[in-house]
Amino acid sequence: MQTLNEASQTCPQCCCSCTTPFFNSPISSHNTKPPQQRNSSAEWRHSFAVTTTSIFPNTQFTNHESLPSLHESFNEFTKVYPQYSDTEQVDYVRAKDYFHLSLSNQTCLDYIGIGLFSYSQLQHHDTSKSQLPSSSVPQTPQFQPSYSDSIPFFSIYCKTGSLKTLLLHGGQDSEFEGAMRNRIMSFLNISEKDYFMVFTANRTSAFKLVADSYQFQTGRRLLTVYDYESEAAEAMISSSVKRGARAMSAEFSWPRLRIQTTKLRKMIESKRKKKKRKGLFVFPLSSRVTGARYPYLWMSIAQENGWHVLVDACALGPKEMDCFGLSLFQPDFLICSFYKVFGENPSGFGCLFIKKSAISSLESSPSAGIVNLVPEKQPRQSSDYSSGTDLELMRNTTPTSPHEERPFPLSSFSGPMQTKQSEIVEEGEEPTDSNLKAPQCSEIEEIQEPVQTLEKSNVQESCIQCGCLDQVDSLGLILISNRSRYLINWLVNSMLKLKHPNTQGVPLVKIYGPNVKFDRGPALAFNIFDWKGERVEPALVQKLADRSNISISYAFLHHIWFADKYAEEKGKVLQTKVVGDKGVVTTTNKKKDTVGITVVTAALGFMANFEDVYKLWAFVARFLDADFVEKESWRYIAINQKTVEV
């Protein structure tokens, strides 16, 4: 096994941000490392935090009208982060391919990674139609991009059968699918010598596919590390438990939601000297809700103790796989997802990577979720497609015989959408106006219209239009990471400066997870509290944000551990999530899987700019006005015909 110092050099670009997960490793004390290098790293991070908190020094904002203007704030921002000007190439890409965000005055802070529609993806393939899908976006013929027939149009075909059989005896890729596979593996820096890649219907399908195929008879444990309720993880847990697995979860310490290292180590480490396969360890590289990043060496601890490791890379930002150190850790399974990325097929799909040596850990059991990408040869009517949840789609497309292929209802974008906020919003939340104006990053089922035929001769790798991936490749890891680091930390620091008037500095915002931190992710979980200390309902915050053309969401944090000194606070903050009309209620119930905290969430994609984070800050500051909160609360109660705590 490589030392910690060697591991920190796995990123070819050797930027400071790349080494972050290793410096925070829970076993760093077991590795030798020059004191000077360790001190330099700590000093660098400390210096960044001090620099960030120097913004608005000794200042509290108690009135939303007292906030500095966008121009004044940006000038202060660039003084503190002069390197931000080096990222202006992102602004150029945004102005060229995502200008519709500015035209519609839309701020999209409900996605993470690269899942955001470009202008060309919002266009029908027929260039004679210049009408945008949303009437809120003005027509701008002078900006209409030109199209060529080389843009791929493909359908997703669902097939069932055994994952293991497919891996061992699967047929050759089509020319089109092979080109897509090569482009994705190249983007993620994954070698086909080491891994098989399987296209899945979505992220949830990939997790369930592993759960349905893994040999829990020899390794009965399933250990997950999620600080929020994830539909994909819950689907895996449910399926695994039915197959005899014992499900366990890591816990996270209040209030910063750091991993409870002692408890997790105890669950991972073997008590017996004789090696015995433990089960499946499911490890997200970062939280897509709180922005917490987790030390990568937890994977090494698990591998050394006989676990198979599944890495959830869905919350990674663009190009961050370059820093993961895949060759060092070699997980048995890796899952990522691509939504709103490829040409005029923004709905996307999931990707499951299986290490070739891990095939023996699977059994030949029937499972759903595997798909093929097939270029369109016949136009389809919109009635051929349907919408629904992931599970409904899998049930509706179940073939009558093994490995039979049937069309999956995902193809090129051109019609109305139904958005299912599967990873962020509680199930049952209805789409809002902003959902329609700016589609969100969650898995999408669309109602389609006919698409043009794509001849096989055009299905060449050189013709695969992966504009979003090409943009990310051209921008590079360092530029994207630095930009998001400046923006998210400015937002965190600015949120903490909002205080209620005449209350001796009662904070307006409570942040869950890391505060200002050099290596935090670009996601933020928070709640807003009124001057009496009562929480404003996250659903209300989201609806008011929608009205202001700001797309944010909310999530449910769980598996939270409270030290004895926080015992009194525990009873006040924890809630029980109840499915149905009663929603989430305050409780002292100790059942871990249903107890947690509903929070507002915001996440920055690689296209985010300073104006986006400023607009969110200014919107949150409106809640300093007690009259505004009371008025909107009563309006929310009247519309929903139910009482909420505000």
XYZ file of C-alpha atoms in Angstrom:
646
model
C 0.000 0.000 0.000
C 1.268 3.479 -0.877
C 2.020 5.934 1.864
C -0.066 9.016 2.454
C 2.608 11.157 0.841
C 2.561 9.027 -2.318
C -1.227 9.098 -2.389
C -1.256 12.874 -2.361
C 0.609 12.853 -5.662
C -1.893 10.769 -7.603
C -3.379 13.835 -9.265
C -1.289 14.717 -12.321
C -1.921 18.416 -11.824
C -0.677 18.362 -8.216
C -2.942 21.209 -7.130
C -3.486 21.749 -3.431
C -7.176 20.968 -3.682
C -6.416 17.538 -5.094
C -4.595 16.396 -1.976
C -7.317 17.527 0.398
C -9.017 14.159 1.027
C -5.696 12.612 2.008
C -4.687 15.311 4.483
C -7.967 14.761 6.295
C -7.474 11.028 6.419
C -8.544 9.314 9.638
C -5.387 7.187 9.571
C -2.898 9.908 8.736
C -1.249 9.367 12.102
C -0.159 5.910 10.940
C 1.830 7.307 8.018
C 5.161 9.050 8.121
C 5.236 12.507 6.598
C 7.654 15.420 6.785
C 6.395 17.860 9.444
C 7.110 20.852 7.204
C 4.792 19.609 4.446
C 2.013 18.893 6.924
C 2.459 22.338 8.497
C 2.498 24.022 5.092
C -0.798 22.372 4.210
C -2.394 23.414 7.491
C -1.052 26.946 7.142
C -2.397 27.188 3.590
C -5.878 26.184 4.684
C -5.794 28.411 7.740
C -4.681 31.346 5.625
C -7.543 30.771 3.192
C -10.098 30.683 6.027
C -8.700 33.883 7.560
C -8.776 35.599 4.178
C -12.385 34.578 3.586
C -13.608 35.718 7.000
C -11.939 39.095 6.413
C -14.783 39.902 4.014
C -17.170 42.334 5.743
C -14.968 42.394 8.896
C -16.731 43.160 12.167
C -19.969 43.650 10.259
C -23.482 42.409 10.919
C -26.272 42.951 8.435
C -29.604 43.379 10.205
C -31.668 44.753 7.334
C -31.859 43.483 3.773
C -31.827 47.054 2.515
C -28.449 47.619 4.171
C -26.672 45.010 2.059
C -23.944 46.354 -0.209
C -24.881 46.393 -3.883
C -23.908 43.648 -6.304
C -21.212 45.882 -7.751
C -19.785 46.817 -4.349
C -19.842 43.211 -3.178
C -18.112 41.980 -6.310
C -15.363 44.572 -5.956
C -14.782 43.424 -2.368
C -14.901 39.793 -3.499
C -12.218 40.280 -6.161
C -9.980 42.141 -3.717
C -10.022 39.153 -1.391
C -9.850 36.610 -4.222
C -7.825 38.296 -6.996
C -7.300 34.891 -8.624
C -11.011 34.789 -9.465
C -10.258 36.869 -12.553
C -8.277 33.882 -13.859
C -11.569 32.017 -14.198
C -13.145 34.452 -16.656
C -13.022 31.712 -19.301
C -16.023 30.174 -17.514
C -17.891 33.445 -17.957
C -17.117 33.317 -21.668
C -18.542 29.790 -21.957
C -21.604 30.822 -19.966
C -22.181 33.879 -22.165
C -21.850 31.787 -25.314
C -23.779 28.606 -24.431
C -25.830 29.427 -21.315
C -26.894 33.012 -22.015
C -30.548 32.022 -21.624
C -29.988 32.032 -17.850
C -29.305 35.762 -17.958
C -32.108 36.457 -20.427
C -34.616 34.741 -18.144
C -33.012 36.212 -14.996
C -32.784 32.661 -13.667
C -30.402 31.533 -10.917
C -29.911 27.750 -10.869
C -28.598 26.550 -7.513
C -30.282 23.159 -7.379
C -27.743 21.040 -9.203
C -24.181 19.887 -8.657
C -21.509 18.843 -11.116
C -22.245 19.419 -14.793
C -26.011 18.835 -15.022
C -27.251 22.092 -16.524
C -28.961 22.584 -19.890
C -27.077 24.567 -22.498
C -29.083 26.766 -24.844
C -28.672 24.355 -27.761
C -30.114 21.515 -25.675
C -33.265 23.528 -25.128
C -33.825 23.809 -28.868
C -35.869 21.524 -31.065
C -33.774 19.926 -33.775
C -35.896 21.702 -36.388
C -34.052 25.004 -36.743
C -37.076 26.593 -38.371
C -38.664 26.670 -34.914
C -37.125 29.453 -32.856
C -39.584 29.301 -29.956
C -37.901 28.368 -26.679
C -39.521 25.718 -24.466
C -40.202 28.318 -21.784
C -42.139 31.460 -22.601
C -40.182 33.223 -19.872
C -37.070 33.265 -22.052
C -37.187 35.934 -24.764
C -36.596 34.950 -28.369
C -33.153 35.959 -29.548
C -32.736 34.903 -33.172
C -29.349 36.596 -33.393
C -28.015 34.062 -30.883
C -29.567 31.011 -32.510
C -26.831 28.352 -32.775
C -26.431 26.449 -35.990
C -26.956 22.697 -36.011
C -25.595 19.866 -38.066
C -26.935 16.402 -38.638
C -23.942 15.016 -36.745
C -25.636 15.760 -33.415
C -26.609 12.300 -32.141
C -30.194 11.488 -31.318
C -30.586 8.299 -29.373
C -33.125 6.340 -27.423
C -32.489 4.396 -24.248
C -33.627 0.776 -24.425
C -34.147 -1.136 -21.210
C -33.331 -4.824 -20.924
C -33.380 -7.276 -18.052
C -31.247 -10.288 -17.337
C -28.220 -11.114 -15.267
C -25.577 -8.447 -14.802
C -22.935 -11.129 -14.310
C -23.953 -12.943 -17.486
C -23.834 -9.693 -19.419
C -20.326 -8.951 -18.148
C -19.033 -12.430 -18.939
C -20.812 -13.127 -22.209
C -22.147 -9.762 -23.391
C -22.009 -8.900 -27.068
C -20.101 -6.180 -28.870
C -21.064 -2.538 -28.536
C -22.709 -0.831 -31.465
C -20.554 1.805 -33.152
C -22.592 4.553 -31.521
C -22.599 3.038 -28.034
C -18.899 2.256 -28.250
C -18.151 5.879 -29.084
C -20.222 7.081 -26.112
C -18.522 4.579 -23.830
C -15.037 5.645 -24.962
C -15.833 9.321 -24.468
C -17.157 8.814 -20.951
C -14.322 6.547 -19.823
C -11.808 9.012 -21.232
C -13.501 11.889 -19.400
C -13.459 9.962 -16.108
C -9.931 8.661 -16.676
C -11.060 5.037 -16.258
C -9.256 2.290 -18.178
C -11.202 -0.412 -19.991
C -8.348 -2.767 -19.099
C -9.464 -2.664 -15.471
C -13.206 -1.963 -15.578
C -16.358 -2.912 -17.417
C -18.865 -0.118 -17.972
C -22.632 -0.677 -18.010
C -25.187 1.946 -19.013
C -28.085 2.177 -16.553
C -31.424 3.951 -16.693
C -30.385 6.394 -13.957
C -28.390 6.661 -10.739
C -30.968 4.783 -8.656
C -31.030 1.921 -11.164
C -27.250 1.542 -10.902
C -27.392 1.192 -7.108
C -30.251 -1.270 -7.244
C -28.497 -3.275 -9.948
C -25.531 -3.873 -7.646
C -27.835 -4.723 -4.730
C -29.722 -7.277 -6.854
C -26.512 -8.923 -8.055
C -24.125 -8.859 -5.082
C -23.520 -12.138 -3.205
C -24.776 -11.201 0.228
C -24.697 -14.879 1.177
C -20.901 -14.683 1.575
C -20.734 -11.074 2.791
C -23.942 -10.187 4.590
C -23.228 -6.599 5.569
C -24.096 -3.416 3.722
C -22.447 -0.298 5.163
C -23.364 3.138 3.750
C -21.993 6.635 4.454
C -24.701 9.225 3.716
C -25.549 12.254 5.834
C -28.781 12.810 3.887
C -31.667 10.699 2.686
C -30.738 9.406 -0.770
C -33.282 7.689 -2.989
C -30.536 5.658 -4.637
C -29.062 4.491 -1.332
C -32.504 3.708 0.085
C -33.349 1.595 -2.985
C -30.102 -0.331 -2.518
C -30.724 -0.848 1.201
C -34.279 -2.047 0.628
C -33.266 -4.545 -2.042
C -30.246 -5.774 -0.064
C -32.223 -6.346 3.141
C -34.764 -8.417 1.212
C -31.878 -10.570 0.010
C -30.620 -11.174 3.547
C -28.152 -8.333 4.052
C -27.639 -6.550 7.350
C -27.757 -2.806 6.656
C -25.620 -0.399 8.708
C -24.973 3.333 8.395
C -22.232 5.712 9.428
C -23.168 8.486 11.860
C -22.298 12.169 11.691
C -21.422 14.392 14.656
C -23.522 17.450 15.436
C -23.160 20.273 14.517
C -20.561 20.062 11.705
C -21.721 16.596 10.589
C -18.248 15.092 10.498
C -18.054 11.308 10.263
C -18.046 9.596 13.650
C -14.674 7.985 13.013
C -14.538 5.703 16.054
C -17.923 4.139 15.310
C -17.261 3.779 11.595
C -13.874 2.197 12.163
C -15.446 -0.284 14.593
C -18.036 -1.276 11.968
C -15.389 -1.666 9.275
C -12.563 -3.408 11.089
C -12.536 -7.146 11.530
C -12.377 -8.632 15.029
C -11.079 -11.918 13.690
C -7.555 -12.509 12.494
C -8.802 -14.829 9.777
C -9.843 -12.823 6.755
C -13.461 -13.214 5.820
C -15.434 -11.281 3.268
C -17.464 -8.674 5.162
C -19.841 -7.324 2.549
C -20.330 -4.111 0.586
C -19.047 -0.702 1.709
C -20.832 2.161 -0.095
C -18.809 5.347 0.039
C -19.716 8.751 -1.478
C -16.658 10.893 -2.106
C -18.585 13.943 -0.895
C -22.056 14.923 0.249
C -24.170 16.475 -2.461
C -26.237 18.221 0.256
C -23.861 19.555 2.939
C -20.716 19.861 0.829
C -18.725 17.702 3.267
C -15.785 15.864 1.713
C -14.777 12.517 3.151
C -11.231 11.155 3.556
C -10.547 8.721 0.745
C -8.521 6.362 2.901
C -11.712 5.010 4.458
C -11.769 2.912 1.302
C -8.334 1.483 2.068
C -9.414 0.623 5.606
C -12.447 -1.186 4.213
C -10.428 -3.053 1.576
C -7.852 -4.143 4.133
C -10.657 -5.574 6.258
C -12.265 -7.659 3.542
C -14.952 -5.362 2.153
C -15.921 -4.829 -1.435
C -16.067 -1.080 -2.053
C -18.647 0.818 -4.103
C -17.741 4.454 -4.742
C -20.532 6.951 -5.387
C -18.940 9.620 -7.576
C -22.210 11.357 -8.526
C -21.526 14.407 -6.355
C -18.046 14.982 -7.724
C -17.536 18.205 -9.592
C -16.300 18.286 -13.179
C -12.878 16.719 -13.679
C -12.544 15.775 -9.994
C -12.070 12.142 -10.985
C -8.589 13.273 -12.020
C -7.865 13.770 -8.307
C -9.560 10.662 -7.019
C -6.541 8.389 -7.290
C -8.436 5.570 -8.995
C -5.241 3.625 -9.650
C -4.428 3.770 -5.925
C -7.766 2.678 -4.450
C -9.228 0.528 -7.252
C -12.822 0.280 -5.930
C -14.802 -2.781 -6.960
C -17.734 -0.681 -8.184
C -18.061 2.959 -9.163
C -21.258 4.831 -10.038
C -21.667 8.176 -11.753
C -24.458 9.826 -13.703
C -24.733 12.034 -16.755
C -27.761 14.261 -16.983
C -28.345 17.171 -19.361
C -24.975 16.601 -20.993
C -25.130 14.959 -24.396
C -26.287 16.939 -27.409
C -30.060 17.141 -27.587
C -30.428 14.216 -25.159
C -30.388 16.103 -21.866
C -32.289 13.543 -19.819
C -29.226 11.345 -19.577
C -28.438 8.049 -17.913
C -26.313 6.436 -15.215
C -23.017 4.586 -15.506
C -21.942 1.568 -13.450
C -18.284 0.549 -13.532
C -17.368 -2.942 -12.342
C -13.783 -3.919 -11.679
C -13.050 -7.023 -13.714
C -11.664 -8.884 -10.716
C -14.914 -8.167 -8.795
C -17.185 -10.094 -11.168
C -16.780 -13.162 -8.963
C -18.565 -11.263 -6.163
C -21.745 -11.199 -8.254
C -24.325 -13.892 -8.783
C -26.367 -14.638 -11.880
C -29.692 -13.269 -10.706
C -32.208 -11.417 -12.922
C -32.129 -7.663 -12.468
C -33.521 -4.555 -14.137
C -31.938 -1.233 -14.936
C -29.439 -2.090 -17.683
C -29.967 -0.077 -20.858
C -28.588 0.279 -24.356
C -28.071 3.578 -26.144
C -29.475 3.258 -29.641
C -29.489 5.982 -32.327
C -32.961 6.812 -33.552
C -33.905 5.249 -36.875
C -37.657 5.847 -36.832
C -39.425 9.009 -35.700
C -41.483 8.486 -32.560
C -44.703 10.172 -31.594
C -44.957 11.847 -28.220
C -47.576 9.295 -27.206
C -44.881 6.602 -27.390
C -43.293 7.999 -24.259
C -44.460 8.239 -20.686
C -43.365 9.802 -17.454
C -43.146 8.482 -13.927
C -40.799 7.499 -11.162
C -37.695 5.389 -11.680
C -39.364 2.286 -10.291
C -42.457 2.820 -12.421
C -40.309 3.153 -15.512
C -38.486 -0.072 -14.735
C -41.768 -1.902 -14.196
C -43.255 -0.510 -17.377
C -40.282 -1.590 -19.469
C -39.745 -5.092 -18.087
C -39.266 -7.462 -21.064
C -40.995 -10.800 -21.362
C -37.780 -12.745 -21.908
C -34.175 -12.455 -20.622
C -32.095 -9.740 -22.310
C -35.000 -8.667 -24.503
C -34.664 -5.010 -25.374
C -37.552 -2.593 -25.133
C -37.630 1.173 -25.587
C -36.993 3.209 -22.470
C -38.903 6.514 -22.403
C -35.942 8.840 -22.726
C -34.823 10.564 -25.902
C -34.178 14.029 -27.280
C -35.694 17.009 -25.504
C -38.497 18.928 -27.149
C -41.599 18.939 -24.978
C -43.086 19.497 -21.527
C -41.330 17.899 -18.598
C -42.053 16.354 -15.258
C -39.206 16.808 -12.827
C -38.709 14.342 -10.003
C -36.376 15.787 -7.389
C -35.328 12.306 -6.414
C -32.205 13.185 -4.473
C -33.141 16.505 -2.911
C -36.836 17.185 -2.498
C -39.188 14.991 -0.554
C -41.250 12.696 -2.710
C -44.527 14.240 -3.776
C -43.289 17.808 -4.157
C -44.952 19.380 -7.158
C -42.921 21.152 -9.849
C -42.762 24.903 -9.403
C -42.581 27.668 -11.955
C -38.811 27.714 -11.730
C -38.695 23.984 -12.396
C -40.228 24.690 -15.772
C -38.078 27.709 -16.499
C -34.806 26.026 -15.630
C -34.835 22.245 -15.423
C -33.184 20.835 -12.338
C -30.431 18.263 -12.037
C -32.578 15.432 -10.755
C -33.507 12.481 -12.881
C -36.033 13.502 -15.524
C -38.680 11.652 -17.456
C -39.848 13.538 -20.503
C -42.738 13.613 -22.938
C -41.147 13.493 -26.360
C -41.837 14.541 -29.924
C -40.523 12.987 -33.138
C -36.813 13.164 -33.800
C -34.933 12.923 -37.065
C -33.334 9.754 -38.315
C -29.624 9.301 -37.743
C -27.935 7.089 -40.302
C -25.342 4.599 -39.101
C -22.700 6.189 -41.308
C -22.952 9.311 -39.166
C -22.455 7.414 -35.921
C -18.723 7.896 -35.651
C -16.837 8.770 -32.500
C -15.749 12.041 -34.079
C -19.408 12.969 -34.524
C -20.438 12.390 -30.923
C -21.263 15.875 -29.711
C -20.386 16.040 -26.007
C -20.342 19.812 -25.745
C -20.591 19.962 -21.954
C -17.766 17.458 -21.405
C -15.661 19.273 -24.002
C -16.246 22.555 -22.170
C -15.177 21.030 -18.871
C -12.085 19.470 -20.447
C -11.069 22.815 -21.921
C -11.549 24.631 -18.606
C -9.599 22.142 -16.521
C -9.701 20.970 -12.923
C -7.756 23.772 -11.256
C -9.774 26.586 -12.797
C -13.159 24.985 -12.021
C -12.198 23.962 -8.471
C -10.765 27.354 -7.565
C -13.809 29.185 -8.893
C -16.303 27.096 -6.933
C -14.110 27.343 -3.817
C -14.162 31.146 -3.872
C -17.903 31.345 -4.535
C -19.142 28.801 -1.982
C -16.942 30.118 0.826
C -17.978 33.715 0.124
C -21.604 32.608 0.315
C -21.089 30.746 3.611
C -19.282 33.675 5.215
C -21.880 36.167 3.979
C -24.779 34.030 5.243
C -23.251 34.025 8.721
C -23.146 37.846 8.713
C -26.952 38.083 8.675
C -28.266 38.804 12.189
C -31.733 39.702 13.447
C -32.075 43.323 14.606
C -32.627 44.158 18.275
C -31.870 40.594 19.405
C -28.223 40.858 20.444
C -27.084 39.227 17.237
C -29.411 36.231 16.873
C -28.286 34.629 13.578
C -30.727 34.409 10.703
C -29.083 31.332 9.186
C -27.947 28.009 10.635
C -25.510 26.076 8.430
C -25.279 22.283 8.685
C -21.948 20.743 7.767
C -18.691 22.593 7.131
C -18.594 26.386 7.419
C -15.794 28.348 5.748
C -13.301 25.707 4.699
C -10.729 25.431 1.945
C -11.705 21.907 0.943
C -15.504 22.020 1.360
C -17.648 21.010 -1.586
C -19.850 23.404 -3.601
C -23.056 22.413 -1.787
C -24.667 24.155 1.198
C -27.312 22.943 3.670
C -28.957 25.567 5.870
C -32.127 26.698 7.589
C -33.549 30.155 8.191
C -34.807 31.155 11.663
C -37.025 34.072 12.625
C -36.227 36.562 15.398
C -37.830 34.252 17.976
C -35.547 31.377 16.980
C -38.295 29.432 15.206
C -37.336 27.690 11.974
C -38.895 28.879 8.718
C -40.331 25.895 6.851
C -37.855 24.857 4.098
C -40.724 24.263 1.662
C -41.813 27.872 2.147
C -38.255 29.096 1.550
C -38.096 27.118 -1.676
C -41.431 28.434 -2.941
C -40.451 32.032 -2.234
C -37.119 31.450 -3.960
C -38.980 30.114 -6.992
C -40.953 33.343 -7.089
C -37.641 35.224 -7.184
C -36.348 33.044 -10.059
C -33.905 31.237 -7.770
C -33.916 27.454 -8.029
C -32.977 25.824 -4.727
C -34.279 22.703 -3.043
C -34.491 20.922 0.297
C -33.339 17.621 1.741
C -33.562 15.471 4.869
C -30.377 15.047 6.940
C -30.216 11.909 9.064
C -27.909 9.587 11.045
C -26.892 12.522 13.244
C -25.033 11.822 16.501
C -25.226 14.267 19.423
C -22.619 14.460 22.164
C -23.901 14.772 25.746
C -23.302 18.534 25.755
C -25.810 18.855 22.902
C -28.487 16.711 24.565
C -30.846 19.640 25.120
C -30.353 20.897 21.584
C -31.050 17.429 20.216
C -34.631 17.457 21.419
C -35.254 20.790 19.725
C -33.774 20.180 16.306
C -34.608 16.574 15.452
C -37.770 15.731 13.547
C -39.444 12.549 12.419
C -40.107 12.276 8.735
C -43.647 11.018 8.153
C -44.886 10.141 4.684
C -48.298 11.679 4.159
C -50.183 14.872 4.915
C -48.523 15.444 8.277
C -45.113 15.973 6.680
C -42.190 16.396 9.091
C -42.902 16.915 12.781
C -40.701 17.614 15.787
C -40.115 14.550 17.916
C -37.847 12.822 20.367
C -38.262 9.477 18.602
C -34.883 7.741 18.393
C -35.464 5.567 15.339
C -32.456 6.543 13.244
C -33.804 5.984 9.747
C -36.748 8.380 10.192
C -35.251 11.028 12.488
C -33.343 13.986 11.134
C -33.560 17.584 9.992
C -35.208 19.021 6.897
C -32.905 21.661 5.402
C -32.765 24.079 2.492
C -30.053 23.178 -0.006
C -28.117 25.101 -2.619
C -25.413 23.741 -4.897
C -23.085 25.429 -7.357
C -22.413 23.944 -10.752
C -19.353 24.806 -12.821
C -21.320 27.551 -14.598
C -22.180 29.439 -11.385
C -20.978 33.033 -11.099
C -20.811 35.686 -8.406
C -24.178 37.148 -9.314
C -25.811 33.767 -8.596
C -24.507 33.549 -5.035
C -25.176 37.229 -4.397
C -28.807 36.853 -5.451
C -29.264 33.953 -3.028
C -27.673 35.981 -0.225
C -29.915 38.966 -0.939
C -32.973 36.701 -1.063
C -32.173 35.097 2.306
C -31.620 38.560 3.796
C -35.283 39.361 3.068
C -36.182 37.111 6.012
C -34.656 39.694 8.357
C -37.929 41.567 7.829
C -40.354 40.103 10.402
C -43.363 41.496 8.519
C -42.244 39.778 5.317
C -41.908 36.427 7.104
C -45.298 36.705 8.809
C -47.107 37.739 5.621
C -45.611 34.969 3.497
C -46.202 32.383 6.218
C -49.928 33.146 6.358
C -50.103 33.076 2.578
C -48.372 29.689 2.557
C -50.804 28.362 5.184
C -53.809 29.585 3.204
C -52.613 28.025 -0.041
C -51.694 24.680 1.476
C -54.567 24.569 3.962
C -52.264 23.399 6.713
C -50.267 24.953 9.535
C -46.496 25.123 9.353
C -44.066 26.272 11.988
C -42.432 29.596 11.128
